[in-house]
Amino acid sequence: QDGPQRKKRKSEVGEVDKQLDILAIGTAVGSILLYSTVKGELQSKLDGGHDSRVNCVRWHQDSCCLYSCSDDKHIVEWNTQTCKVKCKWKGDNSSVTCLCISPDGKMLLSAGRTIKLWDLETKEVYRHFTGHATSVSSLMFTTVKPMNESKPFDGITGLYFLSGAIHDRLLSVWYIRSDRKEKNAVMSFTVTDEPTFVDLTVSEVKEEPVKLAVVCRDGQLHLFEHILNGYCKKPLTPNSTIQIATPGNDGDSTPKPVPILAAAFCKDKQSLLLVYGNTLQPIIEKVSLNTTESHICLVRDVQKVLSLKTDAALTKVKTPVVNSDTKVLVPGIPGHSTSVKTPASGKEKKKNKRKPGETEESIEERLGALDIDVSKVKTSGGLPQTDSFAVLLVQGLESNDAEILNKVLNTKKDHIVKNTVARMPIHAVIPLLHELTKRLQGNPYSASLMVRWLKSVFTLHASYLSTLPDLIPQLGMLYQLMESRVKTLQKLSRLHGRLFILVTQVAASQRVQDVPEVNQTAKLVYEDDSSEEEGSDDEMIADKDSDENWDEDEEKEEQSGEQDMSVEKEVNGDSDLEPENESEEE
């Protein structure tokens, strides 16, 4: 800091005591900025404490003292008057993400994943707690005094504190005991999504319940009210849930959810400050609490506030003044060949209004003028295509039109069923299941068709259905139907098996009876009485018979010649010629 600024700082000692106007901002580079909200300017900068991004900054009750933690695993105690580090110590083996100072100012809670309670005088760990599986994002004390007032109070023993972590839908409550035995949470609060903002009313009297407001990432606000009096095994559900939605009057009839960004209790503990809408331009509203209703939906019209207005002076584009006679052609369909007609004179003015006698051109004629093949535009067959099936199905479910539903649900093609279910919006899944359940109770033919749709719905929308808290009561009728249908399946399967065996046996026995008796007498008998030579001669004769080029007369001569030759060979004893040699001689 420069000299004159330091003098100015000293002259404002009265204001500095309260420190209500100083905002401490941790940065990603490791420095901390002190910003004066009254002056609207940066007052000082704290450097040299952290090497990595600052995750959390907490003011001590002593206004000149500030605590910060970082990804560099350290906790730093700062003196904001001298802008120097008072003390620095290692807070965890991984990054420290959250801090909270005890009501009496003598203890400090720090958390990465595990939670530690530090004694600020000695900078030693006083207690260890199990913590969460992910990085802790919020820490705060829920009580100022212990519930058991018989024992003397040392400032910390007997107090409860709350912690929440990223990607964790449970907020845990921890109890600081006199002994070190118990390290686990004593109770937990369950919410619908990861908590992004938590506020509570501190319980000052024994019988006073703690009121807790938790804003989740899904834009809902959950309110809890519970008296902290020891261990509670079951996670506590919210007493009331608040959502904000648009009325959905103009243009779009469906109301849209408006996310709640933050919520804080007022001093009277009976009303809430809600911050909702757009992060660039949030709306802050005071709402009185009514926890008798379990679900409250506030209707707020925030469309006008959300629309960002652009200044006309910023744009350099000039919009030309278009005359009513001018015809503008827009680029669009390829092959668009329309002759551009220039206005002949100012006298001829084209009137848009039709004369009473003229008829309006049909769409087919218009498309013909644009050189579009009309046959391509028309869908083949009377049935609409798959992309419009989903639209038809939603329309039928909303209007409860039996004709439309029959047309869609009686489809037998599996790929059409699958595509339709995949393209239908999420909000129509439960009404479709109810409709399918109703139709399953009918005749077996329609039930067999409905099972295809059920299969597609359960396979494609299983992740959505598993998130619904009241899924089991909604599907109760379907479960009963399936159980009653499947109950007789085992008996029928056994009966089917037995009947199948009987029928096959009867059929087999009939087949055996129908087969005619086989005649055992041989149709052809061959007796081998001749010698080998004759056999070979016969083979040769057979070979020659098969040749188509020989005449019958020549064959007879050959046969007689062969017989003479065989007789001569037998007489001469020259019969050891091979068949091949015999054929060569021939």
Coordinates of C-alpha atoms in Angstrom, one line a residue:
Q1 CA 0.0 0.0 0.0
D2 CA 1.0 3.6 -0.6
G3 CA 1.6 6.0 2.3
P4 CA -1.5 8.3 1.9
Q5 CA -3.8 5.2 1.7
R6 CA -2.3 3.9 4.9
K7 CA -3.0 7.2 6.7
K8 CA -6.6 7.2 5.4
R9 CA -6.9 3.7 6.9
K10 CA -5.7 4.8 10.3
S11 CA -8.2 7.7 10.3
E12 CA -11.1 5.2 9.9
V13 CA -10.4 3.1 13.1
G14 CA -14.0 3.4 14.2
E15 CA -15.3 1.8 11.1
V16 CA -12.6 -0.9 11.0
D17 CA -13.7 -2.3 14.3
K18 CA -17.0 -3.6 12.7
Q19 CA -15.4 -4.7 9.4
L20 CA -18.9 -4.9 8.0
D21 CA -17.9 -3.2 4.7
I22 CA -14.8 -5.4 3.9
L23 CA -15.3 -8.3 1.5
A24 CA -12.5 -10.9 1.4
I25 CA -12.1 -12.6 -2.0
G26 CA -9.8 -15.6 -2.6
T27 CA -8.3 -15.9 -6.1
A28 CA -7.2 -18.8 -8.2
V29 CA -3.5 -17.6 -8.1
G30 CA -3.4 -17.8 -4.2
S31 CA -3.7 -14.1 -3.2
I32 CA -6.6 -12.7 -1.2
L33 CA -8.3 -9.3 -2.2
L34 CA -9.9 -7.1 0.5
Y35 CA -12.6 -5.1 -1.2
S36 CA -14.4 -2.2 0.4
T37 CA -18.1 -2.3 -0.4
V38 CA -18.7 1.2 0.9
K39 CA -16.0 2.9 -1.2
G40 CA -16.5 0.5 -4.1
E41 CA -12.7 -0.1 -4.5
L42 CA -10.0 -2.5 -3.7
Q43 CA -8.6 -1.7 -0.3
S44 CA -5.6 -4.1 0.0
K45 CA -4.1 -7.4 -1.2
L46 CA -2.8 -10.3 0.9
D47 CA 0.1 -12.1 -0.8
G48 CA 2.7 -14.7 0.1
G49 CA 0.4 -17.1 2.0
H50 CA -0.6 -19.7 -0.6
D51 CA 1.0 -21.2 -3.8
S52 CA -2.3 -22.5 -5.3
R53 CA -5.9 -21.5 -5.6
V54 CA -7.7 -20.3 -2.4
N55 CA -10.8 -22.5 -1.7
C56 CA -12.3 -20.8 1.4
V57 CA -11.9 -17.6 3.4
R58 CA -13.4 -17.0 6.9
W59 CA -13.4 -13.9 9.1
H60 CA -12.7 -14.5 12.8
Q61 CA -14.8 -12.8 15.5
D62 CA -11.7 -10.6 16.0
S63 CA -12.2 -8.4 13.0
C64 CA -8.5 -8.0 12.1
C65 CA -8.0 -11.8 11.8
L66 CA -8.8 -13.8 8.7
Y67 CA -8.3 -17.6 7.9
S68 CA -7.9 -19.1 4.5
C69 CA -7.3 -22.6 3.0
S70 CA -6.0 -23.7 -0.3
D71 CA -5.1 -26.5 -2.7
D72 CA -1.6 -26.3 -1.4
K73 CA -2.7 -28.3 1.7
H74 CA -2.1 -25.3 4.1
I75 CA -4.2 -23.1 6.3
V76 CA -3.1 -19.5 6.8
E77 CA -4.0 -17.0 9.6
W78 CA -3.7 -13.4 8.4
N79 CA -3.4 -10.1 10.1
T80 CA -5.5 -7.8 7.8
Q81 CA -4.2 -4.6 9.3
T82 CA -0.5 -5.4 8.5
C83 CA -1.5 -7.6 5.5
K84 CA 1.0 -10.2 6.6
V85 CA 0.8 -13.9 7.5
K86 CA 0.4 -14.5 11.3
C87 CA 0.7 -18.3 11.1
K88 CA 0.8 -21.0 8.5
W89 CA 0.4 -24.7 9.0
K90 CA -0.3 -27.9 7.1
G91 CA -4.0 -28.7 7.3
D92 CA -4.3 -32.0 5.4
N93 CA -2.5 -34.5 3.1
S94 CA -4.6 -33.3 0.2
S95 CA -6.2 -29.9 -0.6
V96 CA -8.2 -28.2 2.2
T97 CA -11.6 -27.1 0.7
C98 CA -13.6 -25.6 3.6
L99 CA -13.2 -23.8 7.0
C100 CA -15.5 -22.9 9.9
I101 CA -14.7 -21.1 13.1
S102 CA -16.4 -22.2 16.4
P103 CA -18.9 -19.9 18.1
D104 CA -16.4 -18.9 20.9
G105 CA -13.6 -18.3 18.3
K106 CA -11.1 -20.7 20.0
M107 CA -11.5 -23.7 17.6
L108 CA -11.4 -24.1 13.8
L109 CA -13.0 -26.8 11.6
S110 CA -11.1 -27.6 8.4
A111 CA -12.1 -30.2 5.8
G112 CA -10.7 -31.8 2.6
R113 CA -12.4 -35.1 2.7
T114 CA -11.8 -35.9 6.4
I115 CA -12.8 -33.2 8.9
K116 CA -10.5 -31.9 11.6
L117 CA -11.1 -29.7 14.6
W118 CA -8.1 -27.5 15.4
D119 CA -7.2 -25.6 18.6
L120 CA -6.3 -22.2 17.4
E121 CA -3.9 -21.4 20.3
T122 CA -1.6 -24.5 19.9
K123 CA -2.5 -25.2 16.2
E124 CA -2.9 -28.9 17.0
V125 CA -5.7 -31.3 16.0
Y126 CA -8.3 -31.6 18.8
R127 CA -10.7 -34.1 17.1
H128 CA -10.8 -36.2 13.9
F129 CA -14.1 -37.0 12.0
T130 CA -14.6 -39.5 9.2
G131 CA -15.9 -36.9 6.7
H132 CA -17.1 -37.6 3.2
A133 CA -16.0 -39.6 0.1
T134 CA -15.6 -36.4 -1.9
S135 CA -14.4 -32.9 -1.2
V136 CA -16.4 -31.1 1.5
S137 CA -18.1 -27.9 0.2
S138 CA -19.9 -26.6 3.3
L139 CA -19.2 -26.6 7.1
M140 CA -21.2 -24.8 9.8
F141 CA -22.1 -25.1 13.5
T142 CA -25.7 -25.7 14.2
T143 CA -25.7 -25.2 18.0
V144 CA -24.2 -22.5 20.3
K145 CA -24.7 -24.3 23.6
P146 CA -24.7 -28.1 24.4
M147 CA -28.1 -29.8 24.9
N148 CA -26.9 -31.4 28.2
E149 CA -26.6 -28.4 30.5
S150 CA -25.7 -30.4 33.6
K151 CA -22.0 -30.5 32.7
P152 CA -19.8 -27.4 32.6
F153 CA -19.3 -26.1 29.1
D154 CA -15.8 -25.7 27.7
G155 CA -16.8 -23.9 24.6
I156 CA -16.8 -26.8 22.2
T157 CA -17.8 -30.2 23.7
G158 CA -21.5 -31.1 23.1
L159 CA -21.9 -28.9 20.0
Y160 CA -23.2 -30.1 16.7
F161 CA -22.0 -29.1 13.3
L162 CA -23.1 -29.8 9.7
S163 CA -21.2 -30.7 6.6
G164 CA -22.0 -31.2 2.9
A165 CA -19.8 -32.4 0.0
I166 CA -19.8 -32.2 -3.8
H167 CA -21.6 -35.1 -5.6
D168 CA -23.1 -36.2 -2.3
R169 CA -26.8 -36.0 -1.7
L170 CA -26.5 -36.4 2.1
L171 CA -25.7 -33.6 4.5
S172 CA -24.1 -35.1 7.7
V173 CA -24.4 -33.8 11.3
W174 CA -21.5 -34.4 13.7
Y175 CA -21.4 -34.3 17.5
I176 CA -18.3 -33.1 19.4
R177 CA -17.8 -35.5 22.3
S178 CA -15.5 -35.3 25.3
D179 CA -13.8 -38.5 24.3
R180 CA -12.2 -39.4 21.0
K181 CA -14.1 -42.7 20.4
E182 CA -16.9 -41.8 18.0
K183 CA -15.8 -40.4 14.7
N184 CA -18.9 -41.0 12.6
A185 CA -21.9 -38.8 11.8
V186 CA -24.9 -38.9 14.3
M187 CA -27.5 -38.1 11.6
S188 CA -28.0 -37.0 8.0
F189 CA -30.4 -35.0 5.9
T190 CA -31.2 -36.4 2.4
V191 CA -31.8 -34.0 -0.6
T192 CA -32.5 -34.6 -4.4
D193 CA -29.2 -33.4 -5.8
E194 CA -25.8 -32.0 -4.8
P195 CA -26.2 -29.1 -2.3
T196 CA -24.9 -25.8 -3.7
F197 CA -26.0 -23.4 -1.0
V198 CA -26.8 -24.1 2.7
D199 CA -28.2 -21.8 5.4
L200 CA -29.5 -22.6 8.9
T201 CA -30.9 -21.0 12.0
V202 CA -28.6 -21.7 15.0
S203 CA -30.3 -23.5 17.9
E204 CA -29.7 -21.4 21.1
V205 CA -32.2 -23.2 23.4
K206 CA -32.4 -26.9 24.2
E207 CA -35.9 -27.5 22.8
E208 CA -35.5 -25.1 19.8
P209 CA -35.3 -27.0 16.5
V210 CA -32.7 -26.3 13.9
K211 CA -34.1 -24.9 10.6
L212 CA -32.1 -25.8 7.6
A213 CA -32.4 -24.5 4.0
V214 CA -30.6 -26.4 1.3
V215 CA -30.5 -25.3 -2.3
C216 CA -29.6 -28.1 -4.8
R217 CA -28.0 -28.1 -8.2
D218 CA -31.4 -29.0 -9.8
G219 CA -32.8 -25.7 -8.6
Q220 CA -35.0 -26.9 -5.8
L221 CA -35.0 -25.7 -2.2
H222 CA -35.4 -28.2 0.7
L223 CA -36.4 -27.1 4.2
F224 CA -35.7 -29.2 7.3
E225 CA -36.7 -28.7 10.9
H226 CA -35.3 -31.0 13.5
I227 CA -34.4 -31.0 17.2
L228 CA -30.8 -32.2 17.6
N229 CA -30.9 -34.7 20.4
G230 CA -28.4 -37.5 19.7
Y231 CA -28.1 -40.3 17.2
C232 CA -30.6 -40.9 14.4
K233 CA -30.0 -43.9 12.1
K234 CA -32.4 -43.1 9.2
P235 CA -31.7 -40.1 6.9
L236 CA -34.2 -37.3 7.5
T237 CA -36.3 -36.2 4.5
P238 CA -37.2 -32.6 3.9
N239 CA -40.3 -31.2 5.7
S240 CA -41.0 -29.0 2.7
T241 CA -39.7 -28.5 -0.9
I242 CA -40.0 -25.2 -2.7
Q243 CA -39.8 -24.8 -6.5
I244 CA -40.4 -21.8 -8.8
A245 CA -42.0 -22.1 -12.2
T246 CA -43.3 -19.7 -14.9
P247 CA -47.1 -19.4 -15.4
G248 CA -46.9 -20.6 -19.0
N249 CA -49.7 -18.3 -20.3
D250 CA -48.4 -16.6 -23.4
G251 CA -47.1 -18.6 -26.4
D252 CA -45.9 -21.7 -24.6
S253 CA -48.5 -23.4 -22.5
T254 CA -46.1 -25.6 -20.5
P255 CA -44.7 -23.9 -17.4
K256 CA -40.9 -23.9 -17.2
P257 CA -38.9 -24.3 -14.0
V258 CA -36.9 -21.3 -12.7
P259 CA -33.8 -22.4 -10.8
I260 CA -33.3 -21.2 -7.2
L261 CA -29.8 -20.0 -6.8
A262 CA -29.6 -19.3 -3.0
A263 CA -31.7 -18.9 0.1
A264 CA -31.1 -17.4 3.5
F265 CA -33.2 -17.2 6.7
C266 CA -34.3 -13.7 7.9
K267 CA -33.7 -12.6 11.5
D268 CA -37.2 -13.6 12.6
K269 CA -36.4 -17.2 11.5
Q270 CA -40.0 -17.4 10.0
S271 CA -39.2 -16.0 6.5
L272 CA -36.7 -16.7 3.8
L273 CA -34.9 -14.6 1.2
L274 CA -34.9 -16.4 -2.1
V275 CA -32.5 -15.7 -4.9
Y276 CA -33.7 -17.1 -8.3
G277 CA -33.7 -16.6 -12.0
N278 CA -30.7 -15.8 -14.1
T279 CA -27.2 -15.6 -12.6
L280 CA -26.5 -12.4 -14.5
Q281 CA -29.7 -10.7 -13.3
P282 CA -31.0 -12.6 -10.2
I283 CA -34.3 -11.7 -8.4
I284 CA -34.3 -11.5 -4.6
E285 CA -37.6 -12.0 -2.9
K286 CA -38.8 -12.4 0.7
V287 CA -41.1 -15.4 1.3
S288 CA -42.8 -16.4 4.5
L289 CA -42.5 -20.0 5.5
N290 CA -45.4 -22.5 5.5
T291 CA -43.9 -25.9 6.4
T292 CA -47.3 -27.6 6.7
E293 CA -47.3 -28.2 2.9
S294 CA -44.8 -30.8 1.8
H295 CA -44.4 -29.3 -1.7
I296 CA -44.8 -25.6 -2.6
C297 CA -44.5 -24.4 -6.2
L298 CA -44.3 -20.6 -6.5
V299 CA -45.4 -19.2 -9.9
R300 CA -43.3 -16.2 -11.0
D301 CA -43.2 -14.6 -14.4
V302 CA -39.5 -14.0 -15.0
Q303 CA -39.5 -14.1 -18.8
K304 CA -39.3 -10.3 -19.2
V305 CA -36.5 -10.0 -16.7
L306 CA -34.5 -12.8 -18.3
S307 CA -34.6 -11.4 -21.9
L308 CA -31.4 -9.3 -22.5
K309 CA -32.1 -6.1 -24.3
T310 CA -29.5 -5.0 -26.9
D311 CA -29.0 -1.3 -27.4
A312 CA -29.9 -0.2 -30.9
A313 CA -26.9 2.2 -31.0
L314 CA -24.4 -0.6 -30.7
T315 CA -25.2 -2.2 -34.0
K316 CA -23.7 -0.8 -37.2
V317 CA -26.0 -2.7 -39.5
K318 CA -28.6 -0.4 -41.2
T319 CA -31.9 -2.0 -42.0
P320 CA -33.1 -0.7 -45.4
V321 CA -36.6 0.7 -45.8
V322 CA -38.5 -1.9 -47.8
N323 CA -41.3 -0.7 -50.1
S324 CA -44.5 -2.7 -50.2
D325 CA -44.1 -3.3 -54.0
T326 CA -40.7 -4.9 -53.6
K327 CA -40.6 -8.7 -53.9
V328 CA -37.8 -10.4 -51.9
L329 CA -36.4 -13.8 -53.0
V330 CA -34.8 -15.9 -50.3
P331 CA -32.2 -18.6 -51.2
G332 CA -33.6 -22.0 -50.4
I333 CA -34.4 -25.0 -52.5
P334 CA -31.9 -25.9 -55.2
G335 CA -33.4 -25.7 -58.7
H336 CA -35.4 -22.6 -57.7
S337 CA -35.8 -20.8 -61.0
T338 CA -38.2 -17.9 -60.7
S339 CA -38.1 -15.0 -63.1
V340 CA -37.5 -11.7 -61.3
K341 CA -40.2 -9.3 -62.3
T342 CA -39.2 -5.7 -62.1
P343 CA -42.0 -3.2 -61.4
A344 CA -43.0 -1.6 -64.7
S345 CA -44.3 1.6 -63.4
G346 CA -45.7 3.2 -60.2
K347 CA -49.3 2.9 -61.6
E348 CA -49.5 -0.9 -61.4
K349 CA -49.7 -1.8 -57.8
K350 CA -49.9 -5.5 -56.8
K351 CA -52.7 -6.1 -54.3
N352 CA -52.3 -8.9 -51.9
K353 CA -56.0 -9.3 -51.3
R354 CA -57.8 -11.9 -53.3
K355 CA -60.8 -11.0 -55.4
P356 CA -64.1 -12.7 -54.3
G357 CA -64.3 -14.9 -57.5
E358 CA -60.7 -16.2 -57.3
T359 CA -59.7 -19.4 -55.6
E360 CA -56.6 -19.8 -53.6
E361 CA -53.8 -22.0 -55.1
S362 CA -53.4 -25.4 -53.6
I363 CA -50.1 -26.4 -51.9
E364 CA -49.5 -28.9 -54.7
E365 CA -49.6 -26.1 -57.3
R366 CA -47.4 -23.9 -55.2
L367 CA -44.8 -26.7 -54.9
G368 CA -45.1 -27.3 -58.6
A369 CA -44.2 -23.6 -59.2
L370 CA -41.1 -24.1 -57.1
D371 CA -39.9 -27.1 -59.2
I372 CA -40.3 -29.5 -56.3
D373 CA -41.1 -33.1 -57.0
V374 CA -44.5 -33.5 -55.3
S375 CA -44.2 -37.3 -55.2
K376 CA -41.1 -37.0 -53.0
V377 CA -42.9 -34.8 -50.5
K378 CA -45.8 -37.2 -50.0
T379 CA -45.2 -40.1 -47.7
S380 CA -45.6 -43.6 -49.1
G381 CA -48.6 -45.4 -47.7
G382 CA -51.3 -44.1 -45.4
L383 CA -49.4 -44.5 -42.1
P384 CA -47.2 -41.6 -40.9
Q385 CA -43.5 -42.1 -40.5
T386 CA -41.6 -43.1 -37.3
D387 CA -40.6 -39.6 -36.3
S388 CA -44.3 -38.5 -36.2
F389 CA -45.3 -41.7 -34.3
A390 CA -43.8 -40.2 -31.1
V391 CA -45.8 -36.9 -31.7
L392 CA -49.0 -38.9 -32.3
L393 CA -48.4 -41.0 -29.1
V394 CA -47.9 -37.9 -27.0
Q395 CA -51.0 -36.3 -28.5
G396 CA -53.1 -39.4 -27.8
L397 CA -51.9 -39.7 -24.2
E398 CA -52.6 -36.0 -23.5
S399 CA -56.1 -36.0 -25.2
N400 CA -56.8 -39.6 -24.1
D401 CA -57.9 -40.3 -27.7
A402 CA -58.5 -44.1 -28.1
E403 CA -58.3 -43.9 -32.0
I404 CA -54.8 -42.4 -32.1
L405 CA -53.6 -44.7 -29.3
N406 CA -54.9 -47.8 -31.1
K407 CA -53.2 -46.7 -34.3
V408 CA -49.8 -46.3 -32.6
L409 CA -49.9 -49.0 -30.0
N410 CA -51.1 -51.8 -32.4
T411 CA -47.8 -51.5 -34.4
K412 CA -46.1 -54.9 -34.7
K413 CA -42.7 -53.8 -36.1
D414 CA -40.1 -53.8 -33.3
H415 CA -37.9 -51.1 -34.8
I416 CA -40.8 -48.7 -35.1
V417 CA -41.7 -49.4 -31.4
K418 CA -38.1 -48.8 -30.3
N419 CA -37.7 -45.6 -32.3
T420 CA -41.0 -44.2 -31.1
V421 CA -40.2 -44.8 -27.4
A422 CA -36.7 -43.3 -27.9
R423 CA -38.0 -40.1 -29.4
M424 CA -40.9 -39.5 -27.0
P425 CA -40.4 -36.8 -24.3
I426 CA -39.5 -37.9 -20.8
H427 CA -42.8 -36.5 -19.2
A428 CA -44.9 -38.9 -21.3
V429 CA -43.2 -42.0 -20.0
I430 CA -45.3 -42.5 -16.9
P431 CA -48.7 -41.8 -18.7
L432 CA -47.6 -44.3 -21.4
L433 CA -46.9 -46.9 -18.7
H434 CA -50.4 -46.3 -17.2
E435 CA -52.0 -46.7 -20.6
L436 CA -50.0 -50.0 -21.3
T437 CA -51.0 -51.3 -17.8
K438 CA -54.7 -50.6 -18.7
R439 CA -54.4 -52.4 -22.0
L440 CA -52.6 -55.4 -20.5
Q441 CA -55.7 -56.3 -18.6
G442 CA -57.6 -56.9 -21.9
N443 CA -57.5 -59.8 -24.2
P444 CA -54.2 -61.8 -24.7
Y445 CA -53.6 -60.6 -28.2
S446 CA -53.4 -56.9 -27.2
A447 CA -51.4 -57.9 -24.2
S448 CA -48.7 -59.6 -26.4
L449 CA -48.5 -56.3 -28.4
M450 CA -48.2 -54.2 -25.2
V451 CA -45.3 -56.3 -23.9
R452 CA -43.2 -55.1 -26.8
W453 CA -43.8 -51.4 -25.8
L454 CA -43.2 -52.2 -22.1
K455 CA -39.8 -53.8 -23.0
S456 CA -38.8 -50.8 -25.0
V457 CA -39.8 -48.3 -22.3
F458 CA -37.9 -50.2 -19.6
T459 CA -34.8 -50.6 -21.6
L460 CA -34.6 -47.1 -23.0
H461 CA -35.9 -45.1 -20.0
A462 CA -34.6 -47.2 -17.1
S463 CA -32.3 -44.4 -15.9
Y464 CA -35.2 -41.9 -15.7
L465 CA -37.5 -44.4 -14.0
S466 CA -34.9 -45.2 -11.4
T467 CA -34.8 -41.6 -10.3
L468 CA -38.6 -41.4 -9.5
P469 CA -39.1 -41.7 -5.7
D470 CA -42.8 -42.9 -6.0
L471 CA -42.1 -45.5 -8.8
I472 CA -43.2 -48.6 -6.9
P473 CA -46.7 -47.3 -6.0
Q474 CA -47.1 -46.1 -9.6
L475 CA -46.2 -49.5 -11.1
G476 CA -48.1 -51.5 -8.4
M477 CA -50.9 -52.5 -10.8
L478 CA -48.3 -53.6 -13.4
Y479 CA -46.4 -55.7 -10.8
Q480 CA -49.7 -57.5 -9.8
L481 CA -50.6 -58.2 -13.4
M482 CA -47.2 -59.7 -14.2
E483 CA -47.3 -61.8 -11.1
S484 CA -50.8 -63.2 -11.8
R485 CA -49.8 -63.9 -15.4
V486 CA -46.5 -65.6 -14.5
K487 CA -48.0 -67.6 -11.6
T488 CA -49.4 -70.4 -13.8
L489 CA -46.4 -70.4 -16.2
Q490 CA -44.5 -73.1 -14.4
K491 CA -47.5 -75.5 -14.3
L492 CA -48.3 -74.8 -17.9
S493 CA -44.7 -75.4 -18.9
R494 CA -44.7 -78.8 -17.2
L495 CA -48.0 -79.7 -18.8
H496 CA -46.7 -78.6 -22.2
G497 CA -43.6 -80.8 -21.7
R498 CA -45.7 -83.9 -20.9
L499 CA -48.2 -83.3 -23.7
F500 CA -45.3 -82.8 -26.1
I501 CA -43.7 -86.2 -25.1
L502 CA -47.1 -88.0 -25.4
V503 CA -47.9 -86.5 -28.8
T504 CA -44.4 -87.4 -30.2
Q505 CA -44.6 -91.0 -28.9
V506 CA -48.1 -91.4 -30.4
A507 CA -46.9 -90.0 -33.8
A508 CA -43.8 -92.3 -33.7
S509 CA -45.9 -95.5 -33.0
Q510 CA -48.2 -94.6 -35.9
R511 CA -45.3 -94.2 -38.2
V512 CA -44.0 -97.7 -37.3
Q513 CA -47.5 -99.2 -38.0
D514 CA -47.8 -97.5 -41.4
V515 CA -44.5 -98.8 -42.7
P516 CA -45.2 -101.8 -45.2
E517 CA -43.4 -105.2 -44.6
V518 CA -40.1 -105.6 -46.5
N519 CA -40.0 -108.4 -49.1
Q520 CA -37.0 -110.6 -48.0
T521 CA -36.5 -112.4 -51.4
A522 CA -33.5 -111.3 -53.5
K523 CA -34.3 -109.7 -56.8
L524 CA -30.8 -110.5 -58.2
V525 CA -28.5 -113.5 -57.5
Y526 CA -25.0 -113.7 -58.9
E527 CA -23.1 -117.1 -59.0
D528 CA -19.4 -117.1 -59.6
D529 CA -18.6 -120.5 -61.4
S530 CA -16.3 -119.4 -64.3
S531 CA -12.5 -119.2 -64.2
E532 CA -10.4 -116.0 -63.9
E533 CA -9.6 -115.9 -67.6
E534 CA -13.3 -116.1 -68.5
G535 CA -14.0 -113.4 -65.9
S536 CA -11.3 -111.2 -67.5
D537 CA -12.7 -111.9 -70.9
D538 CA -16.2 -111.1 -69.7
E539 CA -14.9 -107.8 -68.3
M540 CA -13.2 -107.0 -71.6
I541 CA -16.4 -107.8 -73.5
A542 CA -18.4 -105.5 -71.1
D543 CA -15.8 -102.8 -71.7
K544 CA -16.2 -103.1 -75.4
D545 CA -20.0 -103.1 -75.1
S546 CA -19.9 -99.8 -73.5
D547 CA -18.0 -98.3 -76.4
E548 CA -20.4 -96.6 -78.8
N549 CA -18.0 -96.6 -81.8
W550 CA -18.1 -100.4 -82.4
D551 CA -20.8 -102.1 -84.6
E552 CA -22.4 -105.3 -83.5
D553 CA -20.8 -107.4 -86.3
E554 CA -17.3 -106.2 -85.5
E555 CA -18.0 -107.0 -81.8
K556 CA -18.9 -110.7 -82.7
E557 CA -15.7 -111.2 -84.7
E558 CA -13.6 -109.7 -81.9
Q559 CA -15.2 -112.1 -79.4
S560 CA -14.5 -115.2 -81.5
G561 CA -10.9 -114.0 -82.1
E562 CA -10.4 -113.5 -78.4
Q563 CA -11.7 -117.0 -77.5
D564 CA -9.3 -118.6 -80.1
M565 CA -6.3 -116.7 -78.7
S566 CA -7.1 -117.7 -75.1
V567 CA -7.3 -121.4 -76.1
E568 CA -3.9 -121.1 -77.9
K569 CA -2.4 -119.5 -74.8
E570 CA -3.7 -122.2 -72.5
V571 CA -2.3 -124.9 -74.8
N572 CA 1.1 -123.2 -75.0
G573 CA 1.1 -122.5 -71.3
D574 CA 1.7 -118.8 -72.1
S575 CA -1.0 -117.4 -69.9
D576 CA 1.0 -115.1 -67.6
L577 CA 0.4 -112.0 -69.8
E578 CA -1.0 -109.0 -68.0
P579 CA -4.3 -107.6 -69.0
E580 CA -2.6 -104.4 -70.2
N581 CA -0.3 -106.4 -72.6
E582 CA -3.4 -108.3 -73.9
S583 CA -5.1 -105.1 -74.8
E584 CA -1.9 -103.9 -76.6
E585 CA -1.8 -107.0 -78.7
E586 CA -5.4 -106.5 -79.6

